[in-house]
Short mmCIF file of C-alpha atoms in Angstrom, two decimals:
data_model
loop_
_atom_site.label_atom_id
_atom_site.label_comp_id
_atom_site.label_asym_id
_atom_site.label_seq_id
_atom_site.Cartn_x
_atom_site.Cartn_y
_atom_site.Cartn_z
CA MET A 18 0.00 0.00 0.00
CA PRO A 19 1.40 3.44 -0.86
CA LEU A 20 1.93 6.11 1.74
CA ASP A 21 -0.84 8.51 2.67
CA ILE A 22 0.76 11.94 2.26
CA VAL A 23 -0.64 15.11 3.82
CA GLN A 24 0.66 18.56 2.97
CA ILE A 25 0.79 21.13 5.80
CA PRO A 26 1.45 24.77 4.79
CA VAL A 27 3.45 26.64 7.46
CA LEU A 28 5.32 29.93 7.84
CA ASN A 29 5.22 32.09 4.69
CA ASP A 30 5.78 29.50 1.98
CA ASN A 31 7.01 26.25 3.56
CA TYR A 32 5.41 22.86 3.12
CA VAL A 33 5.73 20.18 5.80
CA TYR A 34 4.56 16.68 4.92
CA LEU A 35 3.10 13.84 6.95
CA ALA A 36 3.78 10.42 5.42
CA HIS A 37 1.68 7.61 6.90
CA ASP A 38 2.08 3.91 6.22
CA PRO A 39 -1.47 2.49 6.47
CA ALA A 40 -0.16 -1.07 6.81
CA THR A 41 1.71 -0.44 10.07
CA GLY A 42 0.59 2.96 11.33
CA ALA A 43 4.13 4.34 11.13
CA THR A 44 4.01 8.08 10.49
CA GLY A 45 6.82 10.41 9.53
CA VAL A 46 6.96 14.15 9.22
CA VAL A 47 9.27 15.63 6.60
CA ASP A 48 11.21 18.79 7.49
CA PRO A 49 9.06 20.14 10.32
CA ALA A 50 9.73 23.87 10.47
CA VAL A 51 7.42 24.21 13.49
CA HIS A 52 5.72 21.71 15.73
CA GLU A 53 2.21 22.98 16.55
CA PRO A 54 0.59 22.49 13.12
CA VAL A 55 2.11 19.01 12.92
CA LEU A 56 0.69 17.96 16.27
CA ALA A 57 -2.70 19.42 15.34
CA GLU A 58 -2.83 17.45 12.08
CA LEU A 59 -1.77 14.26 13.85
CA ARG A 60 -4.58 14.69 16.39
CA LYS A 61 -7.08 15.38 13.62
CA ARG A 62 -6.20 12.15 11.84
CA GLY A 63 -5.59 9.97 14.87
CA TRP A 64 -2.02 9.22 13.78
CA THR A 65 0.99 8.73 16.06
CA LEU A 66 4.26 10.32 15.01
CA THR A 67 7.06 7.76 14.84
CA HIS A 68 9.73 9.53 12.78
CA ILE A 69 11.07 12.88 11.64
CA LEU A 70 12.73 12.90 8.20
CA ASN A 71 15.14 15.81 7.77
CA THR A 72 16.65 16.64 4.38
CA HIS A 73 19.05 19.33 5.67
CA HIS A 74 19.87 21.54 8.63
CA HIS A 75 18.25 24.89 7.85
CA PRO A 76 16.01 26.18 10.68
CA ASP A 77 12.88 26.20 8.53
CA HIS A 78 13.35 22.44 8.11
CA VAL A 79 14.40 21.35 11.60
CA GLY A 80 12.83 24.00 13.84
CA GLY A 81 10.18 21.61 15.16
CA ASN A 82 12.49 18.64 15.75
CA LEU A 83 13.09 18.80 19.47
CA ALA A 84 9.57 19.79 20.46
CA LEU A 85 8.10 16.98 18.38
CA LYS A 86 10.58 14.47 19.78
CA GLU A 87 9.75 15.56 23.32
CA ALA A 88 6.00 15.33 22.66
CA THR A 89 5.99 11.98 20.87
CA GLY A 90 9.29 10.16 21.45
CA CYS A 91 9.76 9.89 17.70
CA GLN A 92 13.05 8.97 16.02
CA ILE A 93 14.87 11.58 13.95
CA VAL A 94 16.64 10.58 10.73
CA GLY A 95 18.75 12.87 8.57
CA PRO A 96 21.91 13.28 6.51
CA GLN A 97 25.10 11.67 7.79
CA ALA A 98 27.13 14.38 6.05
CA ASP A 99 25.50 17.03 8.23
CA ALA A 100 24.59 15.07 11.35
CA ASP A 101 26.20 17.62 13.67
CA ARG A 102 23.70 20.25 12.53
CA ILE A 103 20.50 18.16 12.76
CA PRO A 104 18.90 18.70 16.20
CA GLY A 105 18.19 15.42 18.00
CA ILE A 106 19.31 13.16 15.17
CA ASP A 107 19.18 9.42 15.93
CA VAL A 108 19.85 7.80 12.55
CA ALA A 109 22.30 9.23 10.00
CA LEU A 110 21.76 8.23 6.36
CA LYS A 111 23.99 8.40 3.29
CA ASP A 112 23.81 7.98 -0.46
CA GLY A 113 22.61 4.63 -1.73
CA GLU A 114 21.22 3.39 1.57
CA THR A 115 17.64 2.31 2.07
CA TRP A 116 15.46 3.17 5.03
CA ARG A 117 11.97 2.03 5.97
CA LEU A 118 8.98 3.93 7.25
CA GLY A 119 6.89 1.01 8.38
CA LYS A 120 6.79 -1.29 5.36
CA GLU A 121 7.55 1.46 2.85
CA GLU A 122 11.15 1.62 1.67
CA ALA A 123 12.97 4.82 0.75
CA ARG A 124 16.15 5.08 -1.25
CA ILE A 125 18.48 7.80 0.03
CA PHE A 126 20.28 10.19 -2.29
CA ASP A 127 23.07 12.54 -1.22
CA VAL A 128 22.19 15.76 -3.05
CA PRO A 129 24.62 18.48 -1.89
CA GLY A 130 24.70 21.95 -3.37
CA HIS A 131 22.15 23.95 -1.40
CA THR A 132 23.96 22.76 1.72
CA LYS A 133 26.97 20.48 2.08
CA GLY A 134 24.91 17.73 3.68
CA HIS A 135 21.52 17.39 1.99
CA ILE A 136 19.63 14.17 1.29
CA ALA A 137 16.45 13.24 -0.56
CA PHE A 138 14.07 10.38 0.22
CA TRP A 139 12.56 8.46 -2.71
CA PHE A 140 9.68 6.12 -1.88
CA ALA A 141 9.42 4.24 -5.17
CA ASN A 142 6.26 2.31 -4.27
CA SER A 143 4.50 5.60 -3.55
CA ASN A 144 6.01 7.52 -6.49
CA ALA A 145 7.06 10.12 -3.90
CA LEU A 146 10.26 12.14 -3.76
CA PHE A 147 10.92 14.34 -0.72
CA CYS A 148 13.72 16.54 -1.98
CA GLY A 149 13.83 19.43 0.50
CA ASP A 150 15.44 22.47 -1.12
CA THR A 151 17.46 20.70 -3.83
CA LEU A 152 14.76 20.53 -6.51
CA PHE A 153 11.80 22.91 -6.58
CA SER A 154 8.84 23.08 -8.90
CA LEU A 155 10.44 24.97 -11.82
CA GLY A 156 13.51 25.76 -9.73
CA CYS A 157 16.34 24.57 -7.53
CA GLY A 158 17.88 25.71 -4.28
CA ARG A 159 20.42 28.48 -3.99
CA LEU A 160 24.02 27.33 -3.72
CA PHE A 161 24.72 28.40 -0.14
CA GLU A 162 27.39 25.79 0.59
CA GLY A 163 28.01 23.91 -2.64
CA THR A 164 29.25 24.40 -6.17
CA PRO A 165 27.45 24.37 -9.52
CA SER A 166 29.03 21.04 -10.39
CA GLN A 167 27.81 19.51 -7.12
CA MET A 168 24.29 20.81 -7.60
CA TRP A 169 24.11 19.70 -11.23
CA ALA A 170 25.27 16.22 -10.18
CA SER A 171 22.59 16.19 -7.47
CA LEU A 172 19.85 17.29 -9.85
CA SER A 173 21.00 14.72 -12.40
CA LYS A 174 20.47 11.96 -9.83
CA LEU A 175 16.92 13.10 -9.19
CA GLY A 176 16.22 13.72 -12.86
CA ALA A 177 16.98 10.06 -13.59
CA LEU A 178 13.95 8.93 -11.56
CA PRO A 179 10.69 7.94 -13.31
CA ASP A 180 8.56 10.67 -14.88
CA ASP A 181 5.55 9.78 -12.72
CA THR A 182 7.47 10.56 -9.52
CA ARG A 183 5.67 13.23 -7.51
CA VAL A 184 8.06 15.96 -6.39
CA TYR A 185 7.27 17.03 -2.82
CA CYS A 186 9.53 20.03 -2.48
CA ALA A 187 9.59 22.21 0.61
CA HIS A 188 8.42 25.61 -0.66
CA GLU A 189 5.69 27.24 -2.73
CA TYR A 190 8.03 29.07 -5.09
CA THR A 191 6.52 27.89 -8.36
CA GLU A 192 4.98 31.10 -9.67
CA SER A 193 8.10 33.19 -9.10
CA ASN A 194 10.22 30.39 -10.54
CA ALA A 195 7.98 30.32 -13.62
CA ARG A 196 8.38 34.04 -14.16
CA PHE A 197 12.12 33.47 -14.43
CA ALA A 198 11.91 30.25 -16.43
CA VAL A 199 10.02 31.83 -19.33
CA THR A 200 12.74 34.48 -19.68
CA VAL A 201 15.50 31.92 -20.28
CA GLU A 202 13.51 29.42 -22.37
CA PRO A 203 10.94 31.63 -24.12
CA ASP A 204 10.27 29.21 -26.99
CA ASN A 205 9.30 26.28 -24.76
CA ALA A 206 5.58 25.90 -25.49
CA VAL A 207 5.08 23.36 -22.70
CA LEU A 208 6.58 25.82 -20.22
CA THR A 209 4.40 28.67 -21.50
CA ALA A 210 1.26 26.57 -21.02
CA ARG A 211 2.39 25.45 -17.59
CA TYR A 212 3.02 29.05 -16.53
CA ALA A 213 -0.55 29.97 -17.46
CA ALA A 214 -1.91 27.05 -15.42
CA ILE A 215 0.27 28.02 -12.45
CA ARG A 216 -0.96 31.61 -12.49
CA ALA A 217 -4.55 30.39 -12.55
CA ALA A 218 -3.97 27.99 -9.67
CA ARG A 219 -2.25 30.57 -7.49
CA ALA A 220 -4.95 33.15 -8.22
CA LYS A 221 -7.38 30.69 -6.59
CA GLY A 222 -5.00 30.01 -3.69
CA GLU A 223 -4.30 26.47 -4.82
CA PRO A 224 -0.93 24.79 -4.23
CA THR A 225 1.31 23.96 -7.18
CA VAL A 226 3.17 21.28 -5.24
CA PRO A 227 3.61 18.38 -5.72
CA SER A 228 4.53 18.43 -9.37
CA LEU A 229 5.41 15.49 -11.58
CA LEU A 230 9.06 14.89 -12.36
CA GLY A 231 8.19 14.49 -16.03
CA GLU A 232 6.78 18.03 -15.98
CA GLU A 233 9.98 19.28 -14.40
CA LYS A 234 12.15 17.59 -17.02
CA ALA A 235 10.12 19.32 -19.75
CA THR A 236 9.95 22.80 -18.20
CA ASN A 237 12.39 23.37 -15.32
CA PRO A 238 15.43 25.22 -16.71
CA PHE A 239 17.66 23.82 -13.95
CA LEU A 240 17.06 20.31 -15.29
CA ARG A 241 17.49 21.44 -18.90
CA PRO A 242 21.03 22.72 -19.57
CA MET A 243 20.96 20.60 -22.72
CA SER A 244 18.13 22.74 -24.16
CA ALA A 245 19.15 24.54 -27.36
CA ASN A 246 16.65 27.34 -26.58
CA LEU A 247 18.12 27.87 -23.11
CA ARG A 248 21.69 27.78 -24.45
CA ALA A 249 20.83 30.31 -27.15
CA THR A 250 19.26 32.68 -24.61
CA LEU A 251 22.34 32.45 -22.40
CA GLY A 252 24.80 32.71 -25.29
CA LEU A 253 26.35 29.36 -24.33
CA ALA A 254 25.62 27.19 -27.34
CA ASP A 255 28.85 25.19 -27.05
CA ALA A 256 29.34 25.17 -23.27
CA ASP A 257 29.17 22.08 -21.09
CA ASP A 258 26.10 21.36 -19.00
CA VAL A 259 27.68 22.56 -15.74
CA ALA A 260 28.51 25.94 -17.26
CA VAL A 261 24.96 26.33 -18.58
CA PHE A 262 23.51 25.34 -15.22
CA ALA A 263 25.83 27.76 -13.40
CA GLU A 264 24.84 30.69 -15.61
CA THR A 265 21.15 29.86 -15.21
CA ARG A 266 21.56 29.81 -11.44
CA ARG A 267 23.53 33.06 -11.52
CA ARG A 268 20.78 34.79 -13.46
CA LYS A 269 18.09 33.47 -11.16
CA ASP A 270 19.97 34.79 -8.13
CA SER A 271 19.71 38.33 -9.47
CA PHE A 272 16.28 38.03 -11.12
CA ARG A 273 13.74 40.60 -9.96
CA GLY A 274 10.86 39.94 -12.31
#
C-alpha cells in the first residue's frame, strides 16, 4: 500500500509533509519547520508520530524537531554528512542506503549543493520524492554551501527517476520560478502553457506542489542545460552542462521579475 501523504502549509511559503504507512501505522513528518501544526494534524487524523525525516539543517526544516521528539518520542533521521547540525538526530543516512517507514522503503540520495549535507528520500512504491530544497517546482535551491558542479550532479540523480514521480519540495516558489523560467527558455511551449496554469492555480490560492518529475524535465530550466533554446538565450551554445547550469543559477539569483 502506498503512503498517505498530507501537505501542511506553514510559515510564509514552507510545506511540511506527513507520510503515513497504512499497513503499520508508522508516520513520519518531513522537514518540520514548526511543531504545533504538525501535532494538530496528527490529532485530527488519529495518527501517532514515529519519525522525523530531515533533508538538511536549515532552521525552517528542523525547527520543530526537538519539540516533536519531546512530545511523541519519535526517532529523527537525517543526513550523515550534516549530522552535527541536525537537532536530535538518531539515525544518519547516506547515499545509496535504504530506510523504511513502516513497510515502505525509501532510497536515500546525497544531493549536496544547497547545503553540504543534503539528502532526498525516494519512496518508489508511492512515487514520492521528498527533496527538501534541492529541486523545486520549476527551480532549484540556492548554492549556499556547494558548487554548480555539485548541484548539477545532485539534480542529475533526481532527474533520472521515473517521470511519474511526484516531487514534494519544501516551498511554494513555483509562480516566481515560472516568471524566471520563461525568460530563459521563451520558446518552450510546454513551459508557457504550464506558466498559465500556475498563475490560474495561485490566483485561486491552490498549491502547485507536488509536481510530476516528467513536468519538471520538460519545463524546469535547472534540469534542462541541454536545451538549445536555453543555451541560445544564455549565449552558451557550445558550453558544457555545468557551465549552462551555473549561468542559469547566476541569473536566477539576481532576477527581480
